[in-house]
Short mmCIF file of C-alpha atoms and ligand atoms in Angstrom, two decimals:
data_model
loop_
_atom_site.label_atom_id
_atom_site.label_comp_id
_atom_site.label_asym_id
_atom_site.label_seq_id
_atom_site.Cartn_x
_atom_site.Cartn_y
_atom_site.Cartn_z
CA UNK A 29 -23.61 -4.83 4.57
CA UNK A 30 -21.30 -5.12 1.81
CA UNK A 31 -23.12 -5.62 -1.84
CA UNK A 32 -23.43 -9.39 -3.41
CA UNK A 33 -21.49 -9.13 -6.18
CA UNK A 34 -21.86 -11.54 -9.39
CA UNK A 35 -18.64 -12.64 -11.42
CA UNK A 36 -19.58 -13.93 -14.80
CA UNK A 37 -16.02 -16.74 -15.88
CA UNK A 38 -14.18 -18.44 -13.56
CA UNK A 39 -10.49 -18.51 -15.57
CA UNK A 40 -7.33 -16.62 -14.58
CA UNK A 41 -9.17 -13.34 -14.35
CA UNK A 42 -12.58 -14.14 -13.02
CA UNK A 43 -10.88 -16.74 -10.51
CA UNK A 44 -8.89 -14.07 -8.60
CA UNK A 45 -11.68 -11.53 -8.78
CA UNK A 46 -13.70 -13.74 -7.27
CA UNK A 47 -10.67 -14.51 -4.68
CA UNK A 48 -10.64 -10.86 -3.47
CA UNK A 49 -14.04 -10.17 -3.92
CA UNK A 50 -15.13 -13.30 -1.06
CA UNK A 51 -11.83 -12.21 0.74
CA UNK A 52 -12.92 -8.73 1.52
CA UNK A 53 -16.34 -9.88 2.82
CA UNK A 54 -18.75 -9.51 -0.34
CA UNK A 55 -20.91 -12.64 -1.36
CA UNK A 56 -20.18 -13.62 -4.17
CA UNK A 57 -21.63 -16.11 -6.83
CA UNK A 58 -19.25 -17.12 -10.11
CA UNK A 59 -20.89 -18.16 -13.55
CA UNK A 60 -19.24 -21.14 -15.61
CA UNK A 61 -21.08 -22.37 -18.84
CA UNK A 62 -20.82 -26.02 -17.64
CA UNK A 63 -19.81 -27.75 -14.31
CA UNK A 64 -16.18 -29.07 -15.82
CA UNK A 65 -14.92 -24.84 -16.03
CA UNK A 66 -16.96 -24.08 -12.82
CA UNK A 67 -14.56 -26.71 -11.13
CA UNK A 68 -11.47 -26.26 -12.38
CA UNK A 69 -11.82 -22.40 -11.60
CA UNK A 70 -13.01 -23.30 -7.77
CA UNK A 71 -10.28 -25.62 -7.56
CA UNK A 72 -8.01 -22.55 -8.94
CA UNK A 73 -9.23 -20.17 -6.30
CA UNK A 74 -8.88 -23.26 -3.59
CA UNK A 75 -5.18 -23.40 -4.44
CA UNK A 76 -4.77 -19.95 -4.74
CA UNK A 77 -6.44 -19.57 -0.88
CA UNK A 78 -4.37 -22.40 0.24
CA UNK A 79 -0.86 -21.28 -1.22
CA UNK A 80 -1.75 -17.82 0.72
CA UNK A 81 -2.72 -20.02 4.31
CA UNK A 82 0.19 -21.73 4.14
CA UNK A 83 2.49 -18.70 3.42
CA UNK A 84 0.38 -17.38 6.72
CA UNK A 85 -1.00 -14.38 4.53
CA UNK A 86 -4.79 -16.14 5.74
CA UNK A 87 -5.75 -17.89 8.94
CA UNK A 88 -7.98 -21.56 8.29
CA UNK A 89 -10.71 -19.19 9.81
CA UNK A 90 -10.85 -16.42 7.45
CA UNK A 91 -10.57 -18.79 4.65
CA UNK A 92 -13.30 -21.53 5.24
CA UNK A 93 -15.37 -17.50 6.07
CA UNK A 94 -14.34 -16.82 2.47
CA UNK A 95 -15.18 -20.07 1.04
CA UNK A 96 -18.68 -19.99 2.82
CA UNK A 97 -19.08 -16.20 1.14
CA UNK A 98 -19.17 -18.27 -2.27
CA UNK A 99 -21.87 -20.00 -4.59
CA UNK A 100 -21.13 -21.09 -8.02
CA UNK A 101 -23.77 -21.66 -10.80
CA UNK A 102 -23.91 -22.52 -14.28
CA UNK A 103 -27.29 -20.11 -14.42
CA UNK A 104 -28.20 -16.88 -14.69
CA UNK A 105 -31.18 -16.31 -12.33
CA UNK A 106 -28.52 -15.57 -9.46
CA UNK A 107 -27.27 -12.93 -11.11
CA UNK A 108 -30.86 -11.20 -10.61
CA UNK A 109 -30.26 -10.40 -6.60
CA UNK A 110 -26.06 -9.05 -7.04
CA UNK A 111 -25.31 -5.47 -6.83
CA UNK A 112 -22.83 -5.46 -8.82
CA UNK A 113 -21.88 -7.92 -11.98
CA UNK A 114 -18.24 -8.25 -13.41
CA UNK A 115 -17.87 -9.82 -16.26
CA UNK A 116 -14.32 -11.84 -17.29
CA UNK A 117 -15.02 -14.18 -20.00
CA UNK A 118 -12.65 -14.86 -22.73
CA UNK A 119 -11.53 -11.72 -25.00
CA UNK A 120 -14.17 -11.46 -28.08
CA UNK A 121 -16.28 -9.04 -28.47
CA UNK A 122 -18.90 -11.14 -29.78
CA UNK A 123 -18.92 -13.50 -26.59
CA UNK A 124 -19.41 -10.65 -24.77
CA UNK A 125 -22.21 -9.08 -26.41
CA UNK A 126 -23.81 -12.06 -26.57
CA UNK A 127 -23.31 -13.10 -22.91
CA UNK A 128 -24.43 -9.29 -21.64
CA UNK A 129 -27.89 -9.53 -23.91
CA UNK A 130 -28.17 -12.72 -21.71
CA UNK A 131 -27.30 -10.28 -18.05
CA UNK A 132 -29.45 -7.45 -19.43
CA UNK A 133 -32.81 -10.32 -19.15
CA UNK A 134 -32.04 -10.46 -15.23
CA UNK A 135 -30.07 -7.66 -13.86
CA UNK A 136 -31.66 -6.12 -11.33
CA UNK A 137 -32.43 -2.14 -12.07
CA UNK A 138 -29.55 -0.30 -10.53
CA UNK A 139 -26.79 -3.24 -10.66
CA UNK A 140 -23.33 -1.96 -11.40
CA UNK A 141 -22.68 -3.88 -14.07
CA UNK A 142 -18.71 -3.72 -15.39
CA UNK A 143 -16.90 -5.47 -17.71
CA UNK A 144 -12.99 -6.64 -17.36
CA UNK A 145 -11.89 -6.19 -20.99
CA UNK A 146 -8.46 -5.33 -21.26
CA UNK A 147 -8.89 -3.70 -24.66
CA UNK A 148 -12.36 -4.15 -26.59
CA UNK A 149 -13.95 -0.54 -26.71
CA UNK A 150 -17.07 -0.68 -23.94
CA UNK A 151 -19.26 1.54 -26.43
CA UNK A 152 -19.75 -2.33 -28.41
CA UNK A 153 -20.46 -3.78 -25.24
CA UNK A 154 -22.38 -1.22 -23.24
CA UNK A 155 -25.45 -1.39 -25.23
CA UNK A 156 -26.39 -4.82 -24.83
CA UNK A 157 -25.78 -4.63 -20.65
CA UNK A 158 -29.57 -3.62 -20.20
CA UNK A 159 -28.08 0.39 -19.17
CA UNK A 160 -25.77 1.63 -20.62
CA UNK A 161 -25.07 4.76 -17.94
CA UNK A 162 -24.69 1.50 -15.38
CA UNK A 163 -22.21 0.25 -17.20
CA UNK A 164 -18.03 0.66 -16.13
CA UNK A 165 -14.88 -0.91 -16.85
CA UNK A 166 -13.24 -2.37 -14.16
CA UNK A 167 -9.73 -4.01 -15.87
CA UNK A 168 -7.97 -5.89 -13.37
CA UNK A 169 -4.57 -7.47 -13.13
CA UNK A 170 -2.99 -10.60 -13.29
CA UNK A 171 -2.80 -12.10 -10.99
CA UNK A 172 -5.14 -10.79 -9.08
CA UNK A 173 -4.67 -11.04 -5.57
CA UNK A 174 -1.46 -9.50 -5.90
CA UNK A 175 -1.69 -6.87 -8.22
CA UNK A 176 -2.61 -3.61 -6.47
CA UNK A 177 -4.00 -1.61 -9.94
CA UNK A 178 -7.96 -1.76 -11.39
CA UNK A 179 -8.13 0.66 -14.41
CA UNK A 180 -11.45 2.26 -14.05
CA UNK A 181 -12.93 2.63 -18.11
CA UNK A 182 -15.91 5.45 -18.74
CA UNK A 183 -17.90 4.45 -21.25
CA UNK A 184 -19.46 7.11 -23.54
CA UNK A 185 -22.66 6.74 -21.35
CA UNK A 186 -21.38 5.86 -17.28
CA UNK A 187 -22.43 7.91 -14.97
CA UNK A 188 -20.35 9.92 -12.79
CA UNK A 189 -22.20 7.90 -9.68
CA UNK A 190 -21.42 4.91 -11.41
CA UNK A 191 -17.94 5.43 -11.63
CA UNK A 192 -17.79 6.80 -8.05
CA UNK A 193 -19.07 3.18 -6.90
CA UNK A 194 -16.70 1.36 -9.02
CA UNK A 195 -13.88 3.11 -7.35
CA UNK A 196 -15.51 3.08 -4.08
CA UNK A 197 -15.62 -1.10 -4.89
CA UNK A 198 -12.79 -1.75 -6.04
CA UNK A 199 -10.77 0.65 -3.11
CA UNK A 200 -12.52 -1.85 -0.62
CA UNK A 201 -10.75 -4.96 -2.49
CA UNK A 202 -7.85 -3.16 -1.14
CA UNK A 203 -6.80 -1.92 -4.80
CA UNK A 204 -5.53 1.44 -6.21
CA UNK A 205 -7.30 2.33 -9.28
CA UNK A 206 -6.11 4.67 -12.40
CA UNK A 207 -8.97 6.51 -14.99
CA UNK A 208 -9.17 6.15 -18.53
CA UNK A 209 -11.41 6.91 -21.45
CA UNK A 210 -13.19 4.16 -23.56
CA UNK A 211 -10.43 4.17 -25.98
CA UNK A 212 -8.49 0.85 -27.36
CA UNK A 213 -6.36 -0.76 -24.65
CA UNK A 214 -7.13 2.08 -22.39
CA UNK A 215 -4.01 3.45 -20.12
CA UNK A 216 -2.16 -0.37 -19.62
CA UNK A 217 -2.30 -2.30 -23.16
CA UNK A 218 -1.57 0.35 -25.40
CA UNK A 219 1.47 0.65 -23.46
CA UNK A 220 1.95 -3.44 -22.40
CA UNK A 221 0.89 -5.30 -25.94
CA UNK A 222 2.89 -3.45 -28.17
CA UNK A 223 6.20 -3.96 -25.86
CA UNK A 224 5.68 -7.87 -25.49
CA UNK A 225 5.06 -7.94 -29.04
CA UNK A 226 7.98 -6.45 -29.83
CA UNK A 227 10.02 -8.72 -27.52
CA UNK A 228 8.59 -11.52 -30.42
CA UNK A 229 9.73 -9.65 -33.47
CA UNK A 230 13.11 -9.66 -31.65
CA UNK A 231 12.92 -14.01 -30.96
CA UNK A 232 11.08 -14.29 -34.40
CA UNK A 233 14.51 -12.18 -36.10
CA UNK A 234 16.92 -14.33 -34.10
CA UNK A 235 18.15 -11.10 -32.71
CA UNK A 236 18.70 -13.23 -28.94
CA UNK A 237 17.14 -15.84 -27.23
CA UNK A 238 13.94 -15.77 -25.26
CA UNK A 239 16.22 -16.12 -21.92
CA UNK A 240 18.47 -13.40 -23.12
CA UNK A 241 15.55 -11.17 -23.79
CA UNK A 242 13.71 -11.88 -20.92
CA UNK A 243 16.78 -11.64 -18.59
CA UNK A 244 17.76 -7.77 -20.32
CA UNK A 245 14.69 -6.73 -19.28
CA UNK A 246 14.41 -8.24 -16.17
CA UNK A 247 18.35 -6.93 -14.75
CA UNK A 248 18.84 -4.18 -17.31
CA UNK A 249 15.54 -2.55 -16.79
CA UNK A 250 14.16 -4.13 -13.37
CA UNK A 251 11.13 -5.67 -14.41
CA UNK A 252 9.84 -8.26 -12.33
CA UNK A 253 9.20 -10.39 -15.18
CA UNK A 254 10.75 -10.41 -19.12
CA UNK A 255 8.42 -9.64 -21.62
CA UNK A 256 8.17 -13.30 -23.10
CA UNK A 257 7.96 -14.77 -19.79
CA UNK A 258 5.25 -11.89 -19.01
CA UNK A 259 3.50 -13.05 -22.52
CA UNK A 260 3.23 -16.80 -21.52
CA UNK A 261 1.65 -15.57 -17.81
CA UNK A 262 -0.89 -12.99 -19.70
CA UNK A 263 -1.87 -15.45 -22.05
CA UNK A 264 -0.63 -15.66 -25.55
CA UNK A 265 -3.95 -15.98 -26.97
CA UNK A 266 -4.84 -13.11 -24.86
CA UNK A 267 -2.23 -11.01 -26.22
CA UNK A 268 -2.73 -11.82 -29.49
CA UNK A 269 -6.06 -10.91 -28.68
CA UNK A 270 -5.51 -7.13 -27.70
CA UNK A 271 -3.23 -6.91 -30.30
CA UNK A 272 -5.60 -7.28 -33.33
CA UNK A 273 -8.16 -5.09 -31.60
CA UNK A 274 -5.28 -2.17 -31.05
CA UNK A 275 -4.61 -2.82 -34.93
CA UNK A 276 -8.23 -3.06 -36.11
CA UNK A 277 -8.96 0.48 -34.23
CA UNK A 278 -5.96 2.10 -34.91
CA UNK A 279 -5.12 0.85 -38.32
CA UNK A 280 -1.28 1.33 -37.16
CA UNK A 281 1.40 -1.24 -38.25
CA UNK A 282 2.87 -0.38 -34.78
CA UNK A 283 0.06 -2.40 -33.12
CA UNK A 284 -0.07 -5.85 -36.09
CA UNK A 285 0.59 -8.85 -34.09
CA UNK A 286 3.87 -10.67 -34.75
CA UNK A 287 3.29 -13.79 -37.29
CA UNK A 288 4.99 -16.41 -34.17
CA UNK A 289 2.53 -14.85 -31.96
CA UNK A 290 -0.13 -15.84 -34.56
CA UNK A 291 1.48 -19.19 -35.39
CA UNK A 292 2.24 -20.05 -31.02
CA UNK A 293 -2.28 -19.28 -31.10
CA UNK A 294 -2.78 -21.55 -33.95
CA UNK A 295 -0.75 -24.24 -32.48
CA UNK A 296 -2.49 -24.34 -29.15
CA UNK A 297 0.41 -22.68 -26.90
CA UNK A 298 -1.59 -20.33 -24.89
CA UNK A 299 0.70 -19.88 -22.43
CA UNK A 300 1.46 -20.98 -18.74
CA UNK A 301 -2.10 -21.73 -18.53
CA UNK A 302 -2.00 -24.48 -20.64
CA UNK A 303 1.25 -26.00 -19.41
CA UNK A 304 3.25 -24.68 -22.74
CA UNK A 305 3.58 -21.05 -24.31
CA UNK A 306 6.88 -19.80 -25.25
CA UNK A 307 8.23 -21.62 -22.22
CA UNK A 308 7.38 -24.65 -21.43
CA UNK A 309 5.79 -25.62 -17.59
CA UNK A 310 5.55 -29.69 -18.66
CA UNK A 311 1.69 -29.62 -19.76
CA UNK A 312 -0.24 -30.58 -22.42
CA UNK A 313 -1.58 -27.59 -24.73
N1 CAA B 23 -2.05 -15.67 -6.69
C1 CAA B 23 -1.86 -15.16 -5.47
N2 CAA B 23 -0.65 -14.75 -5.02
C2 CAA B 23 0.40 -14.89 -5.85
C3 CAA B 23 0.27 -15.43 -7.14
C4 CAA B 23 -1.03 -15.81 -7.56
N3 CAA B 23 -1.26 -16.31 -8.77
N4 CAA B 23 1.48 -15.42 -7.74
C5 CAA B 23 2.34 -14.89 -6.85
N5 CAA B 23 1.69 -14.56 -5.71
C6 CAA B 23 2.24 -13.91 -4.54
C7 CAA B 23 3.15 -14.82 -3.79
O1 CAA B 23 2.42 -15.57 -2.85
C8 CAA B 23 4.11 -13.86 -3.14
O2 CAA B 23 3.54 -13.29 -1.98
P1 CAA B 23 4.47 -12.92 -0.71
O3 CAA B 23 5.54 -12.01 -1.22
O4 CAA B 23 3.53 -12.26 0.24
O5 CAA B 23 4.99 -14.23 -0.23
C9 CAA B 23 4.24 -12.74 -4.15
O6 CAA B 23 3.08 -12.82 -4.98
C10 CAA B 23 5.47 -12.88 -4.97
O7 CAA B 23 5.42 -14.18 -5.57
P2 CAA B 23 6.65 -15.12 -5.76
O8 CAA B 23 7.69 -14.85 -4.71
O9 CAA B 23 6.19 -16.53 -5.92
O10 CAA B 23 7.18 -14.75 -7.18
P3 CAA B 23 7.70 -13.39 -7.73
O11 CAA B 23 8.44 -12.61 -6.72
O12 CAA B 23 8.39 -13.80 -8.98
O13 CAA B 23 6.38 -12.57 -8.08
C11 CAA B 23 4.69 -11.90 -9.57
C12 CAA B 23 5.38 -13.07 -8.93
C13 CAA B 23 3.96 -11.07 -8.53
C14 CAA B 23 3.69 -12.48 -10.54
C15 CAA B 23 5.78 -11.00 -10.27
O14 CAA B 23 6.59 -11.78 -11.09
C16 CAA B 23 5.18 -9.89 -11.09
O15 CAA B 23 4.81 -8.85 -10.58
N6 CAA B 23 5.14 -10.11 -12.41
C17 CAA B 23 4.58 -9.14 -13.35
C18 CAA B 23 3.08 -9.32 -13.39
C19 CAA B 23 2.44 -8.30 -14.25
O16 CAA B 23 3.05 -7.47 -14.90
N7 CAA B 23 1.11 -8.36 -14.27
C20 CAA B 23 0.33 -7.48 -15.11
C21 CAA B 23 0.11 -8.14 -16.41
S1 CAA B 23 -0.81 -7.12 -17.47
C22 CAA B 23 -2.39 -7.50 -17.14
O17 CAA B 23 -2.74 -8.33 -16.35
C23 CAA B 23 -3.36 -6.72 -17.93
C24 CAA B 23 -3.81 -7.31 -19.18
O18 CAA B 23 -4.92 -7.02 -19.58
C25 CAA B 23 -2.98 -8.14 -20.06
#
């Protein structure tokens, strides 16, 4: 019997968690604060589902068997009967805590309960998660379905068993998974943020276009994406977001956010999310 598993956000992140979590056979229900985000994240993980049926990478079967794995609520009683509880809401620190005090009220003793945070130190979350030694971080990639790496975060109080079953999860989503200490932007972002923010000092000083930069890195270095290109699918909020935690922690000018990514944050263009980031995809903000 595979464990229910609870997914607390339905955006990019929490979306494709919940994809593999209902496409490896768990139950899963998603939390939304209001109907509106609830369905425009099911309608995210319908497309996502559908692109992969019609690319043959999913029979109609398995996914209407997926789709009937699923229950969505804007609630948190459900939440009371997972196994597990992932959490992949926006990144501030005070959402979390704040949403976690909420979990800790009806988690049931012995939950898993893991947060996604690509950066924000799990010692300022842990506390509030109703126990502490229960609680992991389990940092996916976007997107999801396709990105094989979860880094695995031990907070100062998880449990060696609790780590064990986040691995042991995360291995049956059909993902390889890496090990770091609850340090700022763990293994990935202290290594990712301060590259793509670097790729903006570069378009901010004129030193070459966004195209040029993206295609150097792309044919000069083989990455499958350039860095602003990579910025606008992350998120530029998100980004910016990581980057003022890595410079709040570390106090090191090396991590200080670019003023344009500032600025693109201010002026609503959060990336390929929102139709316009660096690039634009033809959306609104
Ligand atoms: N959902 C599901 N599947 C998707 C998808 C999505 N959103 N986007 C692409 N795919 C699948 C496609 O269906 C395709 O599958 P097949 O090869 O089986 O047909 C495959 O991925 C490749 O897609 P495309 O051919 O459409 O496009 P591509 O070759 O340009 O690849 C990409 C797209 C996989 C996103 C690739 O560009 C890539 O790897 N980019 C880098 C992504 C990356 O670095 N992610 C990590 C970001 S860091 C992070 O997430 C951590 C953080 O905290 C900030």
């Amino acid at each position: 019997m595979k464990q229910k598993v609870g997914v607390l956000g339905c955006g990019l992140m929490g979306a494709g968690i919940v994809e593999v979590c209902i496409k490896s056979g768990h139950p899963t229900v998603v939390r939304e604060v209001n109907q509106q985000f609830l369905d425009r994240g099911l309608k995210r993980i319908d497309d996502s589902m559908d692109r992969a049926m019609q690319k043959g990478k999913l029979t109609q079967a398995e996914r209407d068997a997926a789709r009937g794995r699923l229950s969505a609520t804007t609630d948190f009683e459900p939440l009371a009967e997972c196994d597990i509880i992932v959490e992949a809401i926006t990144e501030d620190r005070v959402a979390k805590a704040d949403l976690w005090k909420q979990v800790a009220k009806v988690a049931r003793p012995g939950s898993l309960r893991a947060t996604n945070t690509s950066s924000i130190p799990l010692s300022s979350l842990a506390p509030h998660s109703g126990d502490p030694t229960r609680f992991i971080g389990l940092h996916f990639m976007n997107p999801v379905p396709v990105m094989k790496l979860v880094e695995i975060v031990r907070g100062i109080e998880s449990t060696d068993a609790a780590i064990a079953e986040g691995q042991a999860f995360v291995e049956g989503l059909g993902k390889t998974t890496i090990l770091a200490k609850d340090t700022p932007g763990f293994v990935i972002n202290v290594l990712l943020v301060p590259y793509l923010c670097e790729a903006v000092r570069l378009l901010e000083h004129g030193v070459a276009t966004k195209e040029d930069i993206d295609k150097g890195m792309k044919l000069g270095c083989g990455m499958p994406m350039g860095p602003i290109e990579l910025l606008d699918f992350v998120g530029v909020d998100t980004t910016l977001a990581i980057a003022d935690v890595l410079f709040d922690e570390f106090g090191d000018a090396k991590y200080a956010a670019p003023p344009l990514l500032r600025r693109m944050v201010e002026s609503g263009f959060m990336g390929k999310k929102c139709g316009r980031g660096f690039y634009d995809y033809g959306g609104g903000k």
